[in-house]
mmCIF file with all atom_site columns, C-alpha atoms in Angstrom:
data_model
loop_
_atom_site.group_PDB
_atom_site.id
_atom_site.type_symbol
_atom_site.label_atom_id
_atom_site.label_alt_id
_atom_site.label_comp_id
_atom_site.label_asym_id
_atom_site.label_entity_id
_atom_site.label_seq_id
_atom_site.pdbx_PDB_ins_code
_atom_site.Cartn_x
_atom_site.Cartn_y
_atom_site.Cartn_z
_atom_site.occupancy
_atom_site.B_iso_or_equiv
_atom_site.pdbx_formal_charge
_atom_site.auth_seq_id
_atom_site.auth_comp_id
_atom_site.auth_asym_id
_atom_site.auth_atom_id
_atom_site.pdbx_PDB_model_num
ATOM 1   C CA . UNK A 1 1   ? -8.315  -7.294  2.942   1.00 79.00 ? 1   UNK A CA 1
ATOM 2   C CA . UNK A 1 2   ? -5.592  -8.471  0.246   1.00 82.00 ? 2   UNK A CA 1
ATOM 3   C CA . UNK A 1 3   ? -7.696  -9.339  -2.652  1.00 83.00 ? 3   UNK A CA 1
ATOM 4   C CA . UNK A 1 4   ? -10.101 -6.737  -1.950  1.00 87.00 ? 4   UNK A CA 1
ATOM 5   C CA . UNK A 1 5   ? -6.732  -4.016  -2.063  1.00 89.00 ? 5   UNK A CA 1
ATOM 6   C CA . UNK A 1 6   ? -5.382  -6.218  -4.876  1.00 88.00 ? 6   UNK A CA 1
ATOM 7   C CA . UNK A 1 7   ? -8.522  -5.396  -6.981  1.00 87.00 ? 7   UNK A CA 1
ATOM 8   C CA . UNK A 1 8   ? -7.926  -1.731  -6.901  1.00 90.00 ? 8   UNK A CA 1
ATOM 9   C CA . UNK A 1 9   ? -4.422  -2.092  -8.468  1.00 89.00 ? 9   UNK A CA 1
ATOM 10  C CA . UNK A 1 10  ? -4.877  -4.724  -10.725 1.00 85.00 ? 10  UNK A CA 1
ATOM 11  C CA . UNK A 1 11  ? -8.197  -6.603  -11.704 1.00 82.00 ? 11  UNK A CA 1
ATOM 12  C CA . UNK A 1 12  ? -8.636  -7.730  -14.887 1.00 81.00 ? 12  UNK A CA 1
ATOM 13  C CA . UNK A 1 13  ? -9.414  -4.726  -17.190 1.00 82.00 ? 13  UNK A CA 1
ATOM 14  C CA . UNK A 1 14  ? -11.848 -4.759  -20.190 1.00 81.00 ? 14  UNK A CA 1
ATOM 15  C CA . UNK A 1 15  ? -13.601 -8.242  -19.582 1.00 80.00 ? 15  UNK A CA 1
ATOM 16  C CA . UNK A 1 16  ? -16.822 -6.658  -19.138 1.00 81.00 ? 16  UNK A CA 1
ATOM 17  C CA . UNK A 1 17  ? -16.817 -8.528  -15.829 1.00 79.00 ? 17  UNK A CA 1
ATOM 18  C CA . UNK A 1 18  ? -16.465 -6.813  -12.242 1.00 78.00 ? 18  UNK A CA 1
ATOM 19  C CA . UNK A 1 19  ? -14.409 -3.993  -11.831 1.00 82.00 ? 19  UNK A CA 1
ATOM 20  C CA . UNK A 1 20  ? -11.620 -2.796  -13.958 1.00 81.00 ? 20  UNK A CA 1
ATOM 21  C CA . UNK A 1 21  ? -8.415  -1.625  -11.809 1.00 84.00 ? 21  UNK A CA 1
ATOM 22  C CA . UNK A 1 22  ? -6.172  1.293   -12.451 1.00 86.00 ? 22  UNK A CA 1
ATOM 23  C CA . UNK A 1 23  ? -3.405  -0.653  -13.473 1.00 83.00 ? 23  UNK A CA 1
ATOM 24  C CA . UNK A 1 24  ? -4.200  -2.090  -16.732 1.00 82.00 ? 24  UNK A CA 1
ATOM 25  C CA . UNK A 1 25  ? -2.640  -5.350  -17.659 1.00 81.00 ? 25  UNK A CA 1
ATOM 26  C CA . UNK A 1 26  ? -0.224  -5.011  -14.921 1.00 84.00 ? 26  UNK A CA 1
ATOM 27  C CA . UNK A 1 27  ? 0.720   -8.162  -12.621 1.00 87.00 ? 27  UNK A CA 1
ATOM 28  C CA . UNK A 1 28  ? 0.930   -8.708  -9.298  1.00 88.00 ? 28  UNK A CA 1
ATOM 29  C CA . UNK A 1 29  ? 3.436   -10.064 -6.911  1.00 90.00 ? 29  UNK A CA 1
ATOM 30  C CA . UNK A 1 30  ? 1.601   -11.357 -3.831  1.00 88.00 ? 30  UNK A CA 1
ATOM 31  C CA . UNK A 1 31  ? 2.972   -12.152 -0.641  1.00 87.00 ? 31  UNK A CA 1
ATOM 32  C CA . UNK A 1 32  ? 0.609   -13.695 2.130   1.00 84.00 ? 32  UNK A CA 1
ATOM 33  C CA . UNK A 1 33  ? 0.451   -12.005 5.581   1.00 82.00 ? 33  UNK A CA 1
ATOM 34  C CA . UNK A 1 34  ? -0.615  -13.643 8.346   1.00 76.00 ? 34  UNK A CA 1
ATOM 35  C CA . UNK A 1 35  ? -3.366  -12.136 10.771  1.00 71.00 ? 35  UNK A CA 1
ATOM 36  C CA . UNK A 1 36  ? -4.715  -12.751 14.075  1.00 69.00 ? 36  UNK A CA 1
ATOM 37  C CA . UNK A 1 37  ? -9.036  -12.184 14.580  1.00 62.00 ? 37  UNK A CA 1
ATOM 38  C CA . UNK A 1 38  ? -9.010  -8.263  15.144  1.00 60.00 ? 38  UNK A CA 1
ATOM 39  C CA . UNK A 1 39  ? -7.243  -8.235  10.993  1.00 61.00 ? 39  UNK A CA 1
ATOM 40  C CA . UNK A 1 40  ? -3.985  -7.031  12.260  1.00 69.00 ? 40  UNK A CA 1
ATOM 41  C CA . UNK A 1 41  ? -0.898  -8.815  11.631  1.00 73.00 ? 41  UNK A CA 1
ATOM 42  C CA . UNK A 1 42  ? 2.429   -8.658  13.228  1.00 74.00 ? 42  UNK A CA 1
ATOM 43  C CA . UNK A 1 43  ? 4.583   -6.272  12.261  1.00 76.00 ? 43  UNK A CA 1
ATOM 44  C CA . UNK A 1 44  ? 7.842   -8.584  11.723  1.00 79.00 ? 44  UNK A CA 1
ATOM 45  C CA . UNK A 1 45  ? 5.596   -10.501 9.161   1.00 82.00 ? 45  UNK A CA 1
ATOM 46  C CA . UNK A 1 46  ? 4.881   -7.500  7.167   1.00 83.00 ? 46  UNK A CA 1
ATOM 47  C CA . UNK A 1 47  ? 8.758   -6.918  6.999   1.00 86.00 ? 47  UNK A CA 1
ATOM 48  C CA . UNK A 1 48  ? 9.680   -10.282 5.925   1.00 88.00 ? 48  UNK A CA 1
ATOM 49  C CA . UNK A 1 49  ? 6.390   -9.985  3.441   1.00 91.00 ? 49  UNK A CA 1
ATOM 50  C CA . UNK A 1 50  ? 8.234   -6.713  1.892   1.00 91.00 ? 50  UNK A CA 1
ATOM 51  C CA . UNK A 1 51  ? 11.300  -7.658  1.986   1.00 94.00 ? 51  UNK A CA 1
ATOM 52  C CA . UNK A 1 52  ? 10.399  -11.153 -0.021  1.00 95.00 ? 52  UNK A CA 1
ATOM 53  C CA . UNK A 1 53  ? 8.949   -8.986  -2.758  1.00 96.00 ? 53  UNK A CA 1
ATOM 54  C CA . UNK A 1 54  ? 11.835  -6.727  -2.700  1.00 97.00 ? 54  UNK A CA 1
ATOM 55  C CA . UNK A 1 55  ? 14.216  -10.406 -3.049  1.00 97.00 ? 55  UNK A CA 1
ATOM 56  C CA . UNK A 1 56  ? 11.919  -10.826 -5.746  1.00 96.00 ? 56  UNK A CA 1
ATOM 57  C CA . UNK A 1 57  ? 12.967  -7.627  -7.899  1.00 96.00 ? 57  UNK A CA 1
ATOM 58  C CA . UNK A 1 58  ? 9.650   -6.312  -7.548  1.00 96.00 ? 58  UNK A CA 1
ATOM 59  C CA . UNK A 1 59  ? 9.504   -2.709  -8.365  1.00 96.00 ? 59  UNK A CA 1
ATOM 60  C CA . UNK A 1 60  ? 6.468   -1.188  -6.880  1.00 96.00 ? 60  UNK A CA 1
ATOM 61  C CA . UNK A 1 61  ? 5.282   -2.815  -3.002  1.00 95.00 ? 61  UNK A CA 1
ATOM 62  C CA . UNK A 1 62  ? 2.160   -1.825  -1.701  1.00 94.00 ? 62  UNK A CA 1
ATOM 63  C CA . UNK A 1 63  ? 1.897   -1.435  1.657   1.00 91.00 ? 63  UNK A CA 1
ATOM 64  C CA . UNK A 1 64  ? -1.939  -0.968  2.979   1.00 89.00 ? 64  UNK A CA 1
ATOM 65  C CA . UNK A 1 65  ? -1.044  -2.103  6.682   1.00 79.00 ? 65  UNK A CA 1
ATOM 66  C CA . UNK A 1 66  ? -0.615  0.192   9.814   1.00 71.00 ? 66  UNK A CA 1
ATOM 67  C CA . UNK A 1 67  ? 2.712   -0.543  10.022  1.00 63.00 ? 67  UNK A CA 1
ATOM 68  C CA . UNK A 1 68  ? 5.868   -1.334  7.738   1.00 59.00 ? 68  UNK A CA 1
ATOM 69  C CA . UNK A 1 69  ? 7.496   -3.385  9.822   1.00 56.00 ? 69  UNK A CA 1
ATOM 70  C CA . UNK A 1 70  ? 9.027   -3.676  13.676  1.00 58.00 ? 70  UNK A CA 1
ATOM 71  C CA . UNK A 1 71  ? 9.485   -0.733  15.408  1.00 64.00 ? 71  UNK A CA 1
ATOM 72  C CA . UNK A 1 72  ? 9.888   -1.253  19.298  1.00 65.00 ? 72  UNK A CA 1
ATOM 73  C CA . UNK A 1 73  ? 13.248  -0.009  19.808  1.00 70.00 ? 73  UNK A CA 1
ATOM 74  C CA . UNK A 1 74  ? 15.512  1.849   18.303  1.00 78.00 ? 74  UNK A CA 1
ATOM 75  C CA . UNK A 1 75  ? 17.525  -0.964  17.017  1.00 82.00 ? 75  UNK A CA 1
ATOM 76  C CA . UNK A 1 76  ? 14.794  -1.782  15.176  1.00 81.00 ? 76  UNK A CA 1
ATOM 77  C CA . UNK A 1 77  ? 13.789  1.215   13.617  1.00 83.00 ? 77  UNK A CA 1
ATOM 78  C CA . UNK A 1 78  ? 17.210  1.905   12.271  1.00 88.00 ? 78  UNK A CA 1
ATOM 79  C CA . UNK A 1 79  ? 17.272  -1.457  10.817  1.00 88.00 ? 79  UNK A CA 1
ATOM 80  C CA . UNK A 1 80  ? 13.604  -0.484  9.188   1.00 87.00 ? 80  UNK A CA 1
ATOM 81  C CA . UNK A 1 81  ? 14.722  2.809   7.866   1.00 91.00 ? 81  UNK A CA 1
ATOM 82  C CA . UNK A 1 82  ? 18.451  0.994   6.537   1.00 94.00 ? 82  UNK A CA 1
ATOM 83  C CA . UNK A 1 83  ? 16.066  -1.578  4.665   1.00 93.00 ? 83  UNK A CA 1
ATOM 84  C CA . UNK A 1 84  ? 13.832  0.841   3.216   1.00 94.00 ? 84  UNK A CA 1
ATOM 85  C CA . UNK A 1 85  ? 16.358  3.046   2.128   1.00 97.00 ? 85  UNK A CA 1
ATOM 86  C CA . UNK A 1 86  ? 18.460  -0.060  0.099   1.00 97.00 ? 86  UNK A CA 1
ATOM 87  C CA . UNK A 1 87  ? 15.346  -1.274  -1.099  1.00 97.00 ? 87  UNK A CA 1
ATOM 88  C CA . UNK A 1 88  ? 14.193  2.759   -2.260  1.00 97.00 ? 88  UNK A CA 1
ATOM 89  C CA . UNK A 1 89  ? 17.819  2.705   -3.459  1.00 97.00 ? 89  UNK A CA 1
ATOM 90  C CA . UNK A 1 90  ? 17.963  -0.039  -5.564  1.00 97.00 ? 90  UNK A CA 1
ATOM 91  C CA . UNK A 1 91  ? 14.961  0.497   -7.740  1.00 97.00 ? 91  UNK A CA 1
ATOM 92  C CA . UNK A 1 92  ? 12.041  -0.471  -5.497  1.00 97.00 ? 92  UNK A CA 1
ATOM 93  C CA . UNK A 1 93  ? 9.062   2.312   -4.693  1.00 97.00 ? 93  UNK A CA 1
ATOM 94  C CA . UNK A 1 94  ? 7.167   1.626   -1.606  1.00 96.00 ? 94  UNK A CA 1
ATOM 95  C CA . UNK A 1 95  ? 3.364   2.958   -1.733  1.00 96.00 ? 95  UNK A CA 1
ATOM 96  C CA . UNK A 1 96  ? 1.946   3.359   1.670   1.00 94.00 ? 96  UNK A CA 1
ATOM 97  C CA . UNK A 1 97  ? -1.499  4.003   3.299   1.00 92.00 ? 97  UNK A CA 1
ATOM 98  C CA . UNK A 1 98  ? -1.123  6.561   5.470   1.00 90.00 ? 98  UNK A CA 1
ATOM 99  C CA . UNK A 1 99  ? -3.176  5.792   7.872   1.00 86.00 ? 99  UNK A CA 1
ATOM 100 C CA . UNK A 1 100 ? -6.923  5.833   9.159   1.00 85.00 ? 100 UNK A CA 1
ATOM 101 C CA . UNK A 1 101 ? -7.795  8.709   11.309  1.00 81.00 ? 101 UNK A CA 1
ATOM 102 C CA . UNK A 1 102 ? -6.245  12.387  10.806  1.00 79.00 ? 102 UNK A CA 1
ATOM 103 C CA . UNK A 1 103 ? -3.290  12.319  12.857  1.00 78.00 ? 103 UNK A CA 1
ATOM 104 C CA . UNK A 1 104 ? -1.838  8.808   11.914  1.00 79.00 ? 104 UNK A CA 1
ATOM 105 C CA . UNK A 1 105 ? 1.618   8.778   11.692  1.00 75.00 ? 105 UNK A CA 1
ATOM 106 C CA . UNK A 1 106 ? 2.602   5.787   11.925  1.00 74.00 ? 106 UNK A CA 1
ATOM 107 C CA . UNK A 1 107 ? 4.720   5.102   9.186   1.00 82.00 ? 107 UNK A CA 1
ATOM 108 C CA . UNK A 1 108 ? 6.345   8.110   10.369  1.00 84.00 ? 108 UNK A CA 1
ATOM 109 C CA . UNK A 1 109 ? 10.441  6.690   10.437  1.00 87.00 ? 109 UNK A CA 1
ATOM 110 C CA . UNK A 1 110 ? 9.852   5.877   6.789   1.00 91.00 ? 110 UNK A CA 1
ATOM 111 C CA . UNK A 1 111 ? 7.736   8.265   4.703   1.00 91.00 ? 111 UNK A CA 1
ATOM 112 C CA . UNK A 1 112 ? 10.901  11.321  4.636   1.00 93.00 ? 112 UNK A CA 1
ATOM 113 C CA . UNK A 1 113 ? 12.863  8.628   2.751   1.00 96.00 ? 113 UNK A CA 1
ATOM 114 C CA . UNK A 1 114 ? 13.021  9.156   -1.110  1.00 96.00 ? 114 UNK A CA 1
ATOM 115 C CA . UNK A 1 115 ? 10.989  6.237   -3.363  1.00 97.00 ? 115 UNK A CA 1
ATOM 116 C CA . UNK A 1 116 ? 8.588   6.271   -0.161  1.00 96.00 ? 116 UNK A CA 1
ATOM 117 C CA . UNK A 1 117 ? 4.916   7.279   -1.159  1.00 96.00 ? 117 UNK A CA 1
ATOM 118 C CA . UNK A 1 118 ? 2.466   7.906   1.740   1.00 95.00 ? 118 UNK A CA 1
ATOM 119 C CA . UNK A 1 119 ? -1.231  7.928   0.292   1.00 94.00 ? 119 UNK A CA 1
ATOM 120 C CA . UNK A 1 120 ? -4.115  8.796   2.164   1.00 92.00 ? 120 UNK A CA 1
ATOM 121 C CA . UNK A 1 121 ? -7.718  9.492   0.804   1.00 92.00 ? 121 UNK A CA 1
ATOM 122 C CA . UNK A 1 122 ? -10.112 11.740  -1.091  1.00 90.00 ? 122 UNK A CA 1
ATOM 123 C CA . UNK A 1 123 ? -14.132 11.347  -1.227  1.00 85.00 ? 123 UNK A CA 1
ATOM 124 C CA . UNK A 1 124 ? -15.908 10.976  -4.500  1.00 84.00 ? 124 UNK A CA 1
ATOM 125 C CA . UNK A 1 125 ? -16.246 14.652  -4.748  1.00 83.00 ? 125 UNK A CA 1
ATOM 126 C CA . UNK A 1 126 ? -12.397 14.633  -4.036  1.00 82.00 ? 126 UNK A CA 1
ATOM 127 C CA . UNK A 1 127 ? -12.623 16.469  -0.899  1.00 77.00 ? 127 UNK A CA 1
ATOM 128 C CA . UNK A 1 128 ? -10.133 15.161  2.068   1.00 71.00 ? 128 UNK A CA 1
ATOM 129 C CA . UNK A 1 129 ? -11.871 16.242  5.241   1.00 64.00 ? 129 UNK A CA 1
ATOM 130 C CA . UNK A 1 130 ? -14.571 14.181  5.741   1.00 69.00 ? 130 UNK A CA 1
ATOM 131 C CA . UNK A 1 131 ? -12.917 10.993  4.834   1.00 71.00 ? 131 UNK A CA 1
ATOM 132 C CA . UNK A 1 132 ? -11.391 11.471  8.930   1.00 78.00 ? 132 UNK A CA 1
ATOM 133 C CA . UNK A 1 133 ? -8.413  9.935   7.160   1.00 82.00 ? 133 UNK A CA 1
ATOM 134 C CA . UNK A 1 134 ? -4.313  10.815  7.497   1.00 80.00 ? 134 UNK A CA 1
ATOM 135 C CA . UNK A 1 135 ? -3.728  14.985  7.178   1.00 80.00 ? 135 UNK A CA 1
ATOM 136 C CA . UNK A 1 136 ? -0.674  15.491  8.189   1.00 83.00 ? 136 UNK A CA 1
ATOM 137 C CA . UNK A 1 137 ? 3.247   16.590  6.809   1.00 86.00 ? 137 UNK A CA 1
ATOM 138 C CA . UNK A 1 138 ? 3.644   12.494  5.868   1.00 88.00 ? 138 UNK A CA 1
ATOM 139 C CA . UNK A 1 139 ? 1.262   12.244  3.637   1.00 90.00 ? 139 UNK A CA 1
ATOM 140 C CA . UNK A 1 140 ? 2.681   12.845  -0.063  1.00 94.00 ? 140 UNK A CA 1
ATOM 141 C CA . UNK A 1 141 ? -0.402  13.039  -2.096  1.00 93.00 ? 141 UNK A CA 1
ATOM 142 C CA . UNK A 1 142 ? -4.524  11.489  -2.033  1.00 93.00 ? 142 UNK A CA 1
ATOM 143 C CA . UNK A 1 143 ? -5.954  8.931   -4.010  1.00 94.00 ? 143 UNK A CA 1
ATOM 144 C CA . UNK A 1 144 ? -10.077 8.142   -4.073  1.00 92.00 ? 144 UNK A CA 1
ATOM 145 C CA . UNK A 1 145 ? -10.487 6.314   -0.493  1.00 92.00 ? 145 UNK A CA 1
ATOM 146 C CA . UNK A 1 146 ? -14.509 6.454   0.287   1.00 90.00 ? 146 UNK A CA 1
ATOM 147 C CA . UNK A 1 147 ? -17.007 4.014   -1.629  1.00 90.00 ? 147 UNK A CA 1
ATOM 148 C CA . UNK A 1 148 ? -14.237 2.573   -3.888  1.00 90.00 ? 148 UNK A CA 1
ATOM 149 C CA . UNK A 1 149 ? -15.506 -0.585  -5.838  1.00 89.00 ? 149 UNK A CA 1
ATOM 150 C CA . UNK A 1 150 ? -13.213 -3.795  -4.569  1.00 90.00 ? 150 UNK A CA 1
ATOM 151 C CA . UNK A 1 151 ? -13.962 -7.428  -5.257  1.00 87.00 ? 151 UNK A CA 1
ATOM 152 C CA . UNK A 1 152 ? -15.948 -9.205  -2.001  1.00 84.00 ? 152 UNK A CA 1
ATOM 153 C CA . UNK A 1 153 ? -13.345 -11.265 -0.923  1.00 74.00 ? 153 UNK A CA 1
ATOM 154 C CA . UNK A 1 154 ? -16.379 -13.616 1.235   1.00 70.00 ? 154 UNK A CA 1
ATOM 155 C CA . UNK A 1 155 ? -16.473 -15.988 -2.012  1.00 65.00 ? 155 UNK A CA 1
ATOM 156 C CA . UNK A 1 156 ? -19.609 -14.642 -3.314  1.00 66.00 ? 156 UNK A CA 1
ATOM 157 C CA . UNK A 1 157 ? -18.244 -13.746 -6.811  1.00 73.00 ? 157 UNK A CA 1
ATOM 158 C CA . UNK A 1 158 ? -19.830 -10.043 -6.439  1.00 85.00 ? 158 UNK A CA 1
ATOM 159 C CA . UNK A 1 159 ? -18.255 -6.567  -5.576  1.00 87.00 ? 159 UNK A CA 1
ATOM 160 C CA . UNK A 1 160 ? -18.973 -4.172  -2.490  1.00 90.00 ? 160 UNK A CA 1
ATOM 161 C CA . UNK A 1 161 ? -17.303 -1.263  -1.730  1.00 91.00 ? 161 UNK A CA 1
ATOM 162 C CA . UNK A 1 162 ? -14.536 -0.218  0.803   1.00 91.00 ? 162 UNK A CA 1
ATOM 163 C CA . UNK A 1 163 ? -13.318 2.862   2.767   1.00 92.00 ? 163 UNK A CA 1
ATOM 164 C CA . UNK A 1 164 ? -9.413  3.688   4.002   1.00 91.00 ? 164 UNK A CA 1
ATOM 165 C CA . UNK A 1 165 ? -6.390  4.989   3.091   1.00 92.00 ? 165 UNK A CA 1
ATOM 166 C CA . UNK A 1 166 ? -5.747  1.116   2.281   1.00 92.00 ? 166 UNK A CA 1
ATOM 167 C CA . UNK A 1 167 ? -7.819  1.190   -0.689  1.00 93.00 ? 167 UNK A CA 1
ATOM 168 C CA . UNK A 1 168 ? -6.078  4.723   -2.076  1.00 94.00 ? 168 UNK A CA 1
ATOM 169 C CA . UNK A 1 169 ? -2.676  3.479   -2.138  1.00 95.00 ? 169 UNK A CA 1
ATOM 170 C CA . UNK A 1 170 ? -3.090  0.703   -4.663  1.00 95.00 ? 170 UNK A CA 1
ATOM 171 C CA . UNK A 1 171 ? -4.532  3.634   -6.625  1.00 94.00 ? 171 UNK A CA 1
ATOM 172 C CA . UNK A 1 172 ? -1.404  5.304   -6.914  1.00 96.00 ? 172 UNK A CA 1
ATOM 173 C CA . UNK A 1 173 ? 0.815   1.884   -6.807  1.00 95.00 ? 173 UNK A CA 1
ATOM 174 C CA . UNK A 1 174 ? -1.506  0.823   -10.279 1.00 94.00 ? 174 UNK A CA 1
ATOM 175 C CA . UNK A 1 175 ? -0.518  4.115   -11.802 1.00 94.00 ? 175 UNK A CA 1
ATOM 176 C CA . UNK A 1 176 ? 3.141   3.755   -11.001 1.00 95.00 ? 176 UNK A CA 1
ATOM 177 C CA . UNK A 1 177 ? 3.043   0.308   -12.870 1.00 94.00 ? 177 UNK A CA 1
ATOM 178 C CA . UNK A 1 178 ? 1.485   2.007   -15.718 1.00 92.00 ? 178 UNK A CA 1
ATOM 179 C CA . UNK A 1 179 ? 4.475   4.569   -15.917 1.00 95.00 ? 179 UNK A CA 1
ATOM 180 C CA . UNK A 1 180 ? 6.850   1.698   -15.810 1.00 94.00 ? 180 UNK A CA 1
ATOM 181 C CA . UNK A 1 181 ? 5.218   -0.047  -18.289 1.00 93.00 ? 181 UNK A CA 1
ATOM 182 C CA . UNK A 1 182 ? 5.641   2.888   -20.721 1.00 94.00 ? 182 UNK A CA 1
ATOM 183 C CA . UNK A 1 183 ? 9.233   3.699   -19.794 1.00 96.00 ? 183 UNK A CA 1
ATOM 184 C CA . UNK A 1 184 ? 10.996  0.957   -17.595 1.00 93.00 ? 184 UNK A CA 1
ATOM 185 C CA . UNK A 1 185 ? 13.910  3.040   -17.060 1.00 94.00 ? 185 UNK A CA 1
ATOM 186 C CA . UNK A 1 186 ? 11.812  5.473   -14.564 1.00 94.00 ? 186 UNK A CA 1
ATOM 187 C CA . UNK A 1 187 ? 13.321  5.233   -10.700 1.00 94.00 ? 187 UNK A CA 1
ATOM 188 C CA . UNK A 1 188 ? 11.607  5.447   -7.449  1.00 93.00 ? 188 UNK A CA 1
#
């Protein structure tokens, strides 16, 4: 899932091999997240993933997960939204799939903060509603989500494509480092 969402934002451009991403010549910070067989990971790896890259000075974090980090109490939530808001604070823009199926909202105690994107999809003919992906009042704006071209990440040096709101965000988180790489200076 990684590589294939890192090839949206940043594969090599102008090679005349594969794909060419969004985000030309931009770099990428990885951070591996562990998963268990169904492709889900635990949420409290996903925070320490983000919060690595954020340690890191890394100015634009992708998040194409269905979480963005622990939220089964209250505690915990507060101590999500006081982490996203010093990371949105100082510099850092989080870009967010918003989820899956039309009501998702499960990114819901982050995506009113400020610096906090929430992406979910468009079709080729950039229509939302038959992608059955996130519609609702999180959602900021739509990137393409249905057929896009991704790297198969099953060793076979060829390319496939891939559906989800996973696959729009790195859209939109390519095209943010493109705007930093013209003017530095912009903020979250």
């Amino acid at each position: 899932h990684g590589s294939k969402v890192a090839t949206v934002a940043a594969a090599d451009t102008d090679n005349n091999v594969g794909i060419a991403a969004i985000g030309y010549n931009c770099n990428l910070a990885l951070e591996r997240v562990l998963h268990f067989e169904s492709s889900m990971a635990y949420a409290t790896d996903i925070e320490t993933a983000k919060w690595n890259l954020y340690q890191l000075g890394i100015k634009i974090i992708n998040l194409s997960w269905k979480t963005t980090g622990p939220i089964e109490d209250s505690d915990e939530i507060e101590e999500l939204i006081a982490a996203t808001e010093e990371m949105t604070q100082n510099g850092t823009t989080l870009v967010v799939s918003a989820g899956n199926s039309a009501d998702a909202f499960q990114h819901e105690f982050v995506a009113d903060i400020p610096g906090v994107i929430m992406v979910s999809s468009v079709n080729s003919d950039k229509k939302h509603g038959d992608t059955g992906h996130a519609h609702n009042v999180n959602v900021d704006l739509c990137a393409p989500g249905i057929n896009v071209p991704v790297v198969n990440s099953e060793g076979s040096n060829s390319y496939i494509t891939a559906n989800g709101t996973s696959f729009a965000a790195p859209y939109v988180a390519g095209t943010i480092g493109l705007l930093l790489s013209v003017n530095p200076c912009l903020t979250p």
